[in-house]
Each structure stands twice: as structure tokens, then as C-alpha cells.
mmCIF file with all atom_site columns, C-alpha atoms in Angstrom:
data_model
loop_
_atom_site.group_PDB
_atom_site.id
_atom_site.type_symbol
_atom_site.label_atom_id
_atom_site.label_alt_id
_atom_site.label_comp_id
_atom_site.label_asym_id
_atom_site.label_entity_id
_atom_site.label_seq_id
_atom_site.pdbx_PDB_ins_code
_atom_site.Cartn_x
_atom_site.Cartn_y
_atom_site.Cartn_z
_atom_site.occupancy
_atom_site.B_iso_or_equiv
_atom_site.pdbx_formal_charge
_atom_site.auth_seq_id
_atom_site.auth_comp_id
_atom_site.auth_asym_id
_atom_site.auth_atom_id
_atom_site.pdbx_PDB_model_num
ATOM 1   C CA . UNK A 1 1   ? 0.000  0.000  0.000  1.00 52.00 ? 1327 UNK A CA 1
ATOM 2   C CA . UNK A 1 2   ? 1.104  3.635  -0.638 1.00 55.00 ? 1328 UNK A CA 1
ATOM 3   C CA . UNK A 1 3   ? 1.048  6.561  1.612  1.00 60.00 ? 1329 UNK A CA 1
ATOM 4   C CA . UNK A 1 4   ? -0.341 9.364  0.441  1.00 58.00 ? 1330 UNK A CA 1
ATOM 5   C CA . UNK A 1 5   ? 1.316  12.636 1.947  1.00 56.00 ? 1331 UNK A CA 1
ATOM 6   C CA . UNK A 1 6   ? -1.201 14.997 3.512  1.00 56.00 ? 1332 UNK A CA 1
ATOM 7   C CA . UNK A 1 7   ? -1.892 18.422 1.799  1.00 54.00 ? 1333 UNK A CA 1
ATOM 8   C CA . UNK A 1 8   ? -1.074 20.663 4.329  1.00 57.00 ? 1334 UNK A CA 1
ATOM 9   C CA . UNK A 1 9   ? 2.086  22.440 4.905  1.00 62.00 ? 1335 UNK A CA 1
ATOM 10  C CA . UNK A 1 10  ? 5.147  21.115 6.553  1.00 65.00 ? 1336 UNK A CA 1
ATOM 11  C CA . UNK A 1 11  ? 6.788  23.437 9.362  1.00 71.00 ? 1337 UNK A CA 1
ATOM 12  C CA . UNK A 1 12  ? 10.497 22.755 10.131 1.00 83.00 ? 1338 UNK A CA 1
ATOM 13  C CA . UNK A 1 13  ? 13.062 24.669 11.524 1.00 84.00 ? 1339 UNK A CA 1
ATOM 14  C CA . UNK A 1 14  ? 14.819 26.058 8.633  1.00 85.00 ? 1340 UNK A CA 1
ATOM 15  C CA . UNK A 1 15  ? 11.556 27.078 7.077  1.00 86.00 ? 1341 UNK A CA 1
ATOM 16  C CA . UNK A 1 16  ? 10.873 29.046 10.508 1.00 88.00 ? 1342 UNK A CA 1
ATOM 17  C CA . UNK A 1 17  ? 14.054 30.179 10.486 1.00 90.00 ? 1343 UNK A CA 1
ATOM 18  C CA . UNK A 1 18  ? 14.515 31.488 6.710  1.00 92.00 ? 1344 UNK A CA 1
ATOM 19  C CA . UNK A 1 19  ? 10.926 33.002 7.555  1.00 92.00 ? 1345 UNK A CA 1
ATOM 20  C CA . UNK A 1 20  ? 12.033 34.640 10.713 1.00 94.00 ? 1346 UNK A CA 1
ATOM 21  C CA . UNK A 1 21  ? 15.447 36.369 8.840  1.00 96.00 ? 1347 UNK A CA 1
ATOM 22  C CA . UNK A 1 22  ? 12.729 37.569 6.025  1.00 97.00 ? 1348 UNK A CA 1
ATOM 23  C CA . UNK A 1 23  ? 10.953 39.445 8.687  1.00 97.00 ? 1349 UNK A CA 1
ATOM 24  C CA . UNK A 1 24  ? 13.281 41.196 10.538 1.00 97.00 ? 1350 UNK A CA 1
ATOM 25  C CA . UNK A 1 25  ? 14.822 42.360 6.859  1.00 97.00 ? 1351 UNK A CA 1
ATOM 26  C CA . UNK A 1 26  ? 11.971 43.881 6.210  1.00 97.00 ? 1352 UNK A CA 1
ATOM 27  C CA . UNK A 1 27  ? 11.423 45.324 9.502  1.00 97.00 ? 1353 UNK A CA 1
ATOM 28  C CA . UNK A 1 28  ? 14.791 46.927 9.689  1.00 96.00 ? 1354 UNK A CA 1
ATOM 29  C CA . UNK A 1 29  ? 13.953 48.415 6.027  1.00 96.00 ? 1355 UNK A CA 1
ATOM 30  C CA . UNK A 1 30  ? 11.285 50.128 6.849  1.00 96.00 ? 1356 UNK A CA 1
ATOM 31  C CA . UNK A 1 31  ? 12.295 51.280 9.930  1.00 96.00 ? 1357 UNK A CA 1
ATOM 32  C CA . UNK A 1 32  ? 15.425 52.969 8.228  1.00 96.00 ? 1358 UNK A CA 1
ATOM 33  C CA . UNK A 1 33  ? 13.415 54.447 5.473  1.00 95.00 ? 1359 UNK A CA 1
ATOM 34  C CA . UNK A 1 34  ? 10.830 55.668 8.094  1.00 95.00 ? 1360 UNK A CA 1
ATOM 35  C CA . UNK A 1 35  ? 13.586 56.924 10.274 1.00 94.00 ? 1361 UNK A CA 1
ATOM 36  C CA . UNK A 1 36  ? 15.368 58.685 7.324  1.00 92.00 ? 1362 UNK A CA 1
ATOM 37  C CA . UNK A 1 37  ? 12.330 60.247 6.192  1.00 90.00 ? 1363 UNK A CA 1
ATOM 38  C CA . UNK A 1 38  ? 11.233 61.890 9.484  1.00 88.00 ? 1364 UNK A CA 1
ATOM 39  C CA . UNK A 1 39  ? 15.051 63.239 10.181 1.00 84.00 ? 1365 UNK A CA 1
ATOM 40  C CA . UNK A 1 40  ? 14.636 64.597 6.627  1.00 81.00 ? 1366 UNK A CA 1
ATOM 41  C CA . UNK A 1 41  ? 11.430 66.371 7.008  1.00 78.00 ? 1367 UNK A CA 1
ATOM 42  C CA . UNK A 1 42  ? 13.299 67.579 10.631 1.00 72.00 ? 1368 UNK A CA 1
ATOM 43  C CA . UNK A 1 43  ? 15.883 69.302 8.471  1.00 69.00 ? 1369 UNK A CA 1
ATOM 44  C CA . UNK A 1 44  ? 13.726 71.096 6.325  1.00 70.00 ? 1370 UNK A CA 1
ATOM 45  C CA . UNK A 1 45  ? 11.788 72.335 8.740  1.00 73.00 ? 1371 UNK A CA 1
ATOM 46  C CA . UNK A 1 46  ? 14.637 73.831 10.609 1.00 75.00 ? 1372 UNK A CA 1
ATOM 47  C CA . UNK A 1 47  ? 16.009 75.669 8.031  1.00 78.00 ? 1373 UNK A CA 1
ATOM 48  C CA . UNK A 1 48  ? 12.464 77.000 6.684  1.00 76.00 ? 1374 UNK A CA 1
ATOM 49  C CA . UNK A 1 49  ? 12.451 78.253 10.804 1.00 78.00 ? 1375 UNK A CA 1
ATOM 50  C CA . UNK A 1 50  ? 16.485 79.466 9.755  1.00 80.00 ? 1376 UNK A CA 1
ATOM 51  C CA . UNK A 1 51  ? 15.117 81.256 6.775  1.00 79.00 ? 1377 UNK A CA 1
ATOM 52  C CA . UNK A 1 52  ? 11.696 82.769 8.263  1.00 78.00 ? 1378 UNK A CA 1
ATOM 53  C CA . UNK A 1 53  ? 14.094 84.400 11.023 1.00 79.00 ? 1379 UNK A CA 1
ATOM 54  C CA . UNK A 1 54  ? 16.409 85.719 8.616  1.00 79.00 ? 1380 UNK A CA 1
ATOM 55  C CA . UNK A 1 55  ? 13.755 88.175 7.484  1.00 72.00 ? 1381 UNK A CA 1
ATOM 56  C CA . UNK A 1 56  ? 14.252 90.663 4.426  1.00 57.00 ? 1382 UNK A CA 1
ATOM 57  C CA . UNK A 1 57  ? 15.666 93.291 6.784  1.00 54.00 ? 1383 UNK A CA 1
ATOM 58  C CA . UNK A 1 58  ? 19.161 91.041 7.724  1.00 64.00 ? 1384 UNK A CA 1
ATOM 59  C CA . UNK A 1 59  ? 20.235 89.698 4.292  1.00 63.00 ? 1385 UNK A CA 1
ATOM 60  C CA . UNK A 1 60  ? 20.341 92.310 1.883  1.00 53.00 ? 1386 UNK A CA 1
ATOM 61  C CA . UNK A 1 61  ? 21.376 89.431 -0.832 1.00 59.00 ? 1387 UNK A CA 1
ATOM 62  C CA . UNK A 1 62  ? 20.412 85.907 -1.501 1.00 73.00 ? 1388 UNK A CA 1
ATOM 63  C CA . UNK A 1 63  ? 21.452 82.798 0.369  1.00 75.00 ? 1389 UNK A CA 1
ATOM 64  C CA . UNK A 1 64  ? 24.655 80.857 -0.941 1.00 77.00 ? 1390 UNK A CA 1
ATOM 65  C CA . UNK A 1 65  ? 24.567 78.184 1.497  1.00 75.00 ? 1391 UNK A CA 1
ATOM 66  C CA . UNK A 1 66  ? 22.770 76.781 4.763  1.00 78.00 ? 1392 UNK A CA 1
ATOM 67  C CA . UNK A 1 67  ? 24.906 74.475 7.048  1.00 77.00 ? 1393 UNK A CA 1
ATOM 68  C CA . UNK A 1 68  ? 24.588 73.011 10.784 1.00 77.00 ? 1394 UNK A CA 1
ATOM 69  C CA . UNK A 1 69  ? 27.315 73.384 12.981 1.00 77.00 ? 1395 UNK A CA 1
ATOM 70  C CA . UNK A 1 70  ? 27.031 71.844 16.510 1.00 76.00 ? 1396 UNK A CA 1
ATOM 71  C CA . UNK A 1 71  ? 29.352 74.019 19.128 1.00 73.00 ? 1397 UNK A CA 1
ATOM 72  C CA . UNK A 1 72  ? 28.433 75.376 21.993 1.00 75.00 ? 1398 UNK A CA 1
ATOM 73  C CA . UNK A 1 73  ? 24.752 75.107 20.785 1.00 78.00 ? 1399 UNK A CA 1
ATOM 74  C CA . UNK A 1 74  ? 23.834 74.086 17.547 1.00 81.00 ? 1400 UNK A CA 1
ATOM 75  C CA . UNK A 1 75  ? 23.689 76.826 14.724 1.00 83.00 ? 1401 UNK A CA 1
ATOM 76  C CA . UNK A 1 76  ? 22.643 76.925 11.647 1.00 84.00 ? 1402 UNK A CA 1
ATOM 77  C CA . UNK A 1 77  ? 24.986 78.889 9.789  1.00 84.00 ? 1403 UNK A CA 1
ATOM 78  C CA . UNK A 1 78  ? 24.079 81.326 7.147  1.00 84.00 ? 1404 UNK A CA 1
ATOM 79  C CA . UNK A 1 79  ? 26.702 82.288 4.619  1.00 82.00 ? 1405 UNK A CA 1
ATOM 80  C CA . UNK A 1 80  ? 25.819 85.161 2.147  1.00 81.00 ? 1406 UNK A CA 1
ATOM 81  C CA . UNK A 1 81  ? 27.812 87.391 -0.285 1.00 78.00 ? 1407 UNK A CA 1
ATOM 82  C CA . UNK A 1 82  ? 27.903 90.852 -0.628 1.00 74.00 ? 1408 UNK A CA 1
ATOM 83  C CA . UNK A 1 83  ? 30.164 92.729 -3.150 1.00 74.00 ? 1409 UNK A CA 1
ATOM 84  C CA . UNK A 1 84  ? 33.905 91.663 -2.242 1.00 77.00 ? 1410 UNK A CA 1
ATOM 85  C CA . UNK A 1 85  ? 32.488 90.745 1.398  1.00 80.00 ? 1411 UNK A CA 1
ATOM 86  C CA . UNK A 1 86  ? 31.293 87.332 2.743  1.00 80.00 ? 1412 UNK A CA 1
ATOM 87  C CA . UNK A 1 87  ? 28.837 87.541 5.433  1.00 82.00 ? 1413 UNK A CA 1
ATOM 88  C CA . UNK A 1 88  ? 28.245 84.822 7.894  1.00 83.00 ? 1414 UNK A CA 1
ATOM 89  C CA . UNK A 1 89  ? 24.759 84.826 10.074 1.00 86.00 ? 1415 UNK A CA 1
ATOM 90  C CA . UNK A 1 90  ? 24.728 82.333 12.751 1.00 86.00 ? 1416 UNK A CA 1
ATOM 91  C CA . UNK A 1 91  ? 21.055 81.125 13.807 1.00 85.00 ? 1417 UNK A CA 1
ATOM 92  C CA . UNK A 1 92  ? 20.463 79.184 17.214 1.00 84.00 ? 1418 UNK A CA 1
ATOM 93  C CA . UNK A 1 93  ? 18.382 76.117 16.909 1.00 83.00 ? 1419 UNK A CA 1
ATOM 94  C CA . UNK A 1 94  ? 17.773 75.424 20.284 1.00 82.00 ? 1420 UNK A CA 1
ATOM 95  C CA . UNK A 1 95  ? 16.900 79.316 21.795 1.00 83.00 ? 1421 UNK A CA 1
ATOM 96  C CA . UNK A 1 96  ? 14.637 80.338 19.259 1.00 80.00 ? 1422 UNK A CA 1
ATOM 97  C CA . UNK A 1 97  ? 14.795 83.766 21.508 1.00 83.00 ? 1423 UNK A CA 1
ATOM 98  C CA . UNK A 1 98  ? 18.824 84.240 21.020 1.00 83.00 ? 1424 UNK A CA 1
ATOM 99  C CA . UNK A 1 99  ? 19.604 87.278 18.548 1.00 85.00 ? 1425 UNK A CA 1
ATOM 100 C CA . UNK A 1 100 ? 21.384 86.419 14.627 1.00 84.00 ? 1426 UNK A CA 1
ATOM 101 C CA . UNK A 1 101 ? 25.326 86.462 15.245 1.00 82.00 ? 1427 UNK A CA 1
ATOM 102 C CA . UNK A 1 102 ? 26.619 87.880 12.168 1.00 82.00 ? 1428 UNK A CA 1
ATOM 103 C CA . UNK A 1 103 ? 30.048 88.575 10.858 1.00 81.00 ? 1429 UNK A CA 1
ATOM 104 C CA . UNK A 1 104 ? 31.243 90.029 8.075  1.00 82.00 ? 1430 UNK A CA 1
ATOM 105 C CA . UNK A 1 105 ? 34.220 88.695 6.544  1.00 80.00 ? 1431 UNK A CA 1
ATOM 106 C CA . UNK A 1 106 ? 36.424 91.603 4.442  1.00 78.00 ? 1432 UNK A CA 1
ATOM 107 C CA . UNK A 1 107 ? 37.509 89.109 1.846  1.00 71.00 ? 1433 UNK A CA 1
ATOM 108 C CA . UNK A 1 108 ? 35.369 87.176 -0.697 1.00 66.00 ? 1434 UNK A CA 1
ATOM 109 C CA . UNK A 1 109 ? 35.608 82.975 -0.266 1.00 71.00 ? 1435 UNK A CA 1
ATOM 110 C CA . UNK A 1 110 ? 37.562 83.091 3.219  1.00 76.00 ? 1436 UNK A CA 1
ATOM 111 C CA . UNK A 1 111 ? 36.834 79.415 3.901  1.00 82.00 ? 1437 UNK A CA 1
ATOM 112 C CA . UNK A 1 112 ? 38.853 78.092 0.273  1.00 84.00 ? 1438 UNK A CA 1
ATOM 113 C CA . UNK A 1 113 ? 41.625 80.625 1.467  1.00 84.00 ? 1439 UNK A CA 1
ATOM 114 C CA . UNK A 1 114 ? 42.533 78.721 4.370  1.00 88.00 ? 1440 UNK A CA 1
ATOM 115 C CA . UNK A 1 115 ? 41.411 75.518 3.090  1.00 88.00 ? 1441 UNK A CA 1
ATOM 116 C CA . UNK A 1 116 ? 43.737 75.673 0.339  1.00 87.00 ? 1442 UNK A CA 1
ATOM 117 C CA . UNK A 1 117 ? 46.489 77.165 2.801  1.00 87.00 ? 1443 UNK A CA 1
ATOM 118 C CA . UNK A 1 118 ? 45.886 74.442 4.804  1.00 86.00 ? 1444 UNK A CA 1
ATOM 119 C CA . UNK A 1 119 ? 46.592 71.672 1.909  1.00 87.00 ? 1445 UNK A CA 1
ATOM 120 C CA . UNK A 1 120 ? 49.601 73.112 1.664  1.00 85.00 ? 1446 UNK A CA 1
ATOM 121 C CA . UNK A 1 121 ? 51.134 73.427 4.884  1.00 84.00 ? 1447 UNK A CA 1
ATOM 122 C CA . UNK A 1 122 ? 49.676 69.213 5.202  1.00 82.00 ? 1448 UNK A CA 1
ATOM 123 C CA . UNK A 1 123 ? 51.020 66.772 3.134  1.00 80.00 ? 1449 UNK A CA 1
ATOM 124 C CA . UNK A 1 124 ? 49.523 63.186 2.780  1.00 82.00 ? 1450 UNK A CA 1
ATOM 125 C CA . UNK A 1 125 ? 46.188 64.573 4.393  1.00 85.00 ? 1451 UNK A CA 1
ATOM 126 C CA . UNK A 1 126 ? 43.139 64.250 2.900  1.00 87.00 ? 1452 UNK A CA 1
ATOM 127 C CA . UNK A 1 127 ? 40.429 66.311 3.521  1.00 88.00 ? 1453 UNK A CA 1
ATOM 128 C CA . UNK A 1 128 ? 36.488 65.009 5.566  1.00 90.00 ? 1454 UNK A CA 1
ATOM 129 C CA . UNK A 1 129 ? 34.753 67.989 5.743  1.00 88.00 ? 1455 UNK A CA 1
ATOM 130 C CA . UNK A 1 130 ? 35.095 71.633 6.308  1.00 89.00 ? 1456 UNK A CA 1
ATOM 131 C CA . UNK A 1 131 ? 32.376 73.349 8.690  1.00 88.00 ? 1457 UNK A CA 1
ATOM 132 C CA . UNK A 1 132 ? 32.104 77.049 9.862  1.00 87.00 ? 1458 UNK A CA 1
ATOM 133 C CA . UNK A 1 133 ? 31.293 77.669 13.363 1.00 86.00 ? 1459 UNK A CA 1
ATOM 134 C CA . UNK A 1 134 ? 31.325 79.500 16.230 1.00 85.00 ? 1460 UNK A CA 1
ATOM 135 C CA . UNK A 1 135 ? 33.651 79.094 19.200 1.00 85.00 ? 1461 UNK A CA 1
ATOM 136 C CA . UNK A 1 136 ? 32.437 81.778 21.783 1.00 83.00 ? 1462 UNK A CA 1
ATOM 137 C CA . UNK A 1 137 ? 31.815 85.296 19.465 1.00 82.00 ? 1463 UNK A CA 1
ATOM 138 C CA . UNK A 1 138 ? 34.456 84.246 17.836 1.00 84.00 ? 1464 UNK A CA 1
ATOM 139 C CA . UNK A 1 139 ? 33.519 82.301 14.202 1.00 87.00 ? 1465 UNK A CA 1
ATOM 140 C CA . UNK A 1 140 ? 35.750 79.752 13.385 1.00 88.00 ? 1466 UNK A CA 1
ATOM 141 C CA . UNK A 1 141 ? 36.404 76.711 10.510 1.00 89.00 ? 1467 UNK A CA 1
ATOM 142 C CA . UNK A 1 142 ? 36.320 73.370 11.286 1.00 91.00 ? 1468 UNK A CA 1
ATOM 143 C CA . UNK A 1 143 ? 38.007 70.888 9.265  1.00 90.00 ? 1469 UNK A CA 1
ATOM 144 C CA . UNK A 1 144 ? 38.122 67.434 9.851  1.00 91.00 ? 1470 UNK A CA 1
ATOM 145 C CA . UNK A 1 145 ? 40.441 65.562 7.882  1.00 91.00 ? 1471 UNK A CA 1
ATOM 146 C CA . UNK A 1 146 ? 42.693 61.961 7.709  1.00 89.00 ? 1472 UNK A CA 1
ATOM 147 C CA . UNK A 1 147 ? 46.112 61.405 6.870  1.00 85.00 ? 1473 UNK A CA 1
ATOM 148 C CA . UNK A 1 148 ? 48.254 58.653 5.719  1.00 82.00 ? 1474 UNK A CA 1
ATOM 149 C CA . UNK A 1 149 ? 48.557 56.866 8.754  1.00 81.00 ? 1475 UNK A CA 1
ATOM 150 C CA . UNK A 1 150 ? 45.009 56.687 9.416  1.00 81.00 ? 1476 UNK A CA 1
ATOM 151 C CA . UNK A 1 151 ? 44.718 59.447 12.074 1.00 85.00 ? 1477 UNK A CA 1
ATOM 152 C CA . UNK A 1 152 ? 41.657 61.493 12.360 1.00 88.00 ? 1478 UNK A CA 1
ATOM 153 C CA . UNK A 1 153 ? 42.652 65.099 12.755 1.00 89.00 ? 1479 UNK A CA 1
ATOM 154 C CA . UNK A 1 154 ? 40.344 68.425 14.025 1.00 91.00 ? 1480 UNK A CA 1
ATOM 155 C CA . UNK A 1 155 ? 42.011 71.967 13.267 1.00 90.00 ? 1481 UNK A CA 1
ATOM 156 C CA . UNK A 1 156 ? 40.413 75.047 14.237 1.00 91.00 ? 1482 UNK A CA 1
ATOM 157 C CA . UNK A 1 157 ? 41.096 78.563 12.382 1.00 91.00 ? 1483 UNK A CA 1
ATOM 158 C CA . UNK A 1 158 ? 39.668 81.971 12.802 1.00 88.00 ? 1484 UNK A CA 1
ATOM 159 C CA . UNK A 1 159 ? 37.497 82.557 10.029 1.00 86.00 ? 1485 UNK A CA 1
ATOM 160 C CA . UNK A 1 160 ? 38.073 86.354 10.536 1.00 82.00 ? 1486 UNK A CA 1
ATOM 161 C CA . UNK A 1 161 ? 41.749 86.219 9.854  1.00 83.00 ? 1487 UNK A CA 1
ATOM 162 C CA . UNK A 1 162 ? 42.950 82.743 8.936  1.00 83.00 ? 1488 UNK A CA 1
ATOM 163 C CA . UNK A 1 163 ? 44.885 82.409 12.111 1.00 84.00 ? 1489 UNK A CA 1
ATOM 164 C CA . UNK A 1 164 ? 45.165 78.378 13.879 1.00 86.00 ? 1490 UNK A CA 1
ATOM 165 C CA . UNK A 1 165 ? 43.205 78.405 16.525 1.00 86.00 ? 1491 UNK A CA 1
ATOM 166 C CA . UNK A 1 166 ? 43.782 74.825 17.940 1.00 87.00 ? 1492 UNK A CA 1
ATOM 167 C CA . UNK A 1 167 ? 43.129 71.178 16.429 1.00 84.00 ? 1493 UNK A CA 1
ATOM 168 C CA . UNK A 1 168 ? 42.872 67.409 17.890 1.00 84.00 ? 1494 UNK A CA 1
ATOM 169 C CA . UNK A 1 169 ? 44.494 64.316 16.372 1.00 84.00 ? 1495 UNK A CA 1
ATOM 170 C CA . UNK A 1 170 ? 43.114 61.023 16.956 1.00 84.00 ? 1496 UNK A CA 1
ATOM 171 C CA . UNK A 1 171 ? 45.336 58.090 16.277 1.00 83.00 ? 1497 UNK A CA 1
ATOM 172 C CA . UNK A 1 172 ? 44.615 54.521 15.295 1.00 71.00 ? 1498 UNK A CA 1
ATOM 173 C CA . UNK A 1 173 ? 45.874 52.264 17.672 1.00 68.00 ? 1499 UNK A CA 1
ATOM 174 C CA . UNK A 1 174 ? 45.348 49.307 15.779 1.00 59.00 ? 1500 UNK A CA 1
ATOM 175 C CA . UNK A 1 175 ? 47.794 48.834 14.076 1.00 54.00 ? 1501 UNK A CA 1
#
């Protein structure tokens, strides 16, 4: 006589398993594309609250670029041109009653001058990222940047005069 198998489904542990990994997949996918969505819409809406601050009667010209910079409190920073001058307005996020910092820079593109003076003093260094900030009253650029060696460095200049300010290396011990 033959067996005939039964119709319904089988449930093993690899099946359970392989169904269980499928799940969690998916969870963490939508999670991250949930997550990333809401810090987007976050982002926007702090720099349409940067811009509705920054009314008509600060910035006499248009907007080059909006960037976050988190220092003593976290700014939004607000860099604008005006005839040979670069003008830097720094916005609190966090004490929506603090006044707009500004400083006006007396040279156009500060930030590539002592970028590019940096690169040269530096060998074997590449570059992270570059942020402007503010250190006290005092507005400063950050950049982050690695060298050969694998070392994470932080140098601080004074965005007013191009003058080092401090920095921070972080070695790799690993090796």
C-alpha cells in the first residue's frame, strides 16, 4: 500500500528560520526608510524656521549656502555674499529667543583661502569635511580631515583672519 502525503504544509526549523530572517529584513527596512524620512522632514523644517528668522531686513542678498554646525549650541549657519564681502549669520536652533550672530568677513571665499592654505602646509592629508562655526563670538572653521597613517585630525582657524586656533588628532591604535 502507498502513503499518500497529507496536503497541508510542513513546518520545520529552517523554514521558521529562513521566515524569521525575512521578517526582521523587512522590519529593519522600513524602519530605516521611516527613520530617514522623518530626520529629513526635521531638516527642512529647521532651516524653513532658519530662513523665516532671517527676514528681508538682515540679508540684503540671496542665500549661498545653509549648514549646521554643533558648538556650543547648535547653529545653523548662514553664509551670504555681498560685493567683495562674505557675510556669515549664525542662527540658534535650540533658543529660538537668542539674537542672529553675524560677521562680516572683508575678503570674498575666506573658507577656500585657508582651506587651500591648509593643503599646503599638510602633506599626505586628505580632507572630511570643512564646517564654519562659532567658538564663543568668535567664528571659526572646522576641518576634519585623515592622513596617511590613518589618524583622524580636528584643526580650528579663525574665520576672521585665517589664524590656527587649535586642532585634535586622533590616532589609530590598531595597528
Amino acid at each position: 500500500m502507498k502513503q499518500q502525503s497529507s496536503q497541508s504544509i510542513e513546518l520545520n526549523l529552517v523554514k521558521i528560520v529562513g521566515l524569521c530572517l525575512v521578517l526582521i529584513v523587512l522590519f529593519f527596512l522600513s524602519y530605516s526608510t521611516y527613520l530617514y524620512s522623518v530626520v529629513r522632514d526635521n531638516r527642512d523644517i529647521g532651516i524653513n524656521d532658519t530662513r523665516s528668522r532671517l527676514s528681508e531686513d538682515i540679508i540684503e542678498t540671496d542665500i549661498e549656502a545653509i549648514t549646521r554646525f554643533h558648538g556650543d549650541s547648535y547653529y545653523h549657519v548662514v553664509y551670504t555674499k555681498q560685493q567683495e564681502d562674505s557675510v556669515y549669520y549664525f542662527v540658534d536652533q535650540i533658543d529660538e529667543e537668542a539674537p542672529v550672530i553675524s560677521h562680516r568677513i572683508e575678503r570674498a571665499q575666506p573658507v577656500e583661502q585657508i582651506v587651500s592654505s591648509f593643503k599646503s602646509s599638510r602633506e599626505n592629508v586628505s580632507i572630511r569635511h570643512v564646517n564654519v562655526g562659532l567658538r564663543g563670538s568668535t567664528p571659526i572653521v572646522e576641518i576634519i580631515s585623515k592622513d596617511t597613517r590613518g589618524a583622524l585630525r580636528y584643526d580650528y582657524y579663525n574665520l576672521a583672519d585665517g589664524t590656527y586656533e587649535s586642532g585634535l588628532t586622533l590616532k589609530n591604535n590598531l595597528e
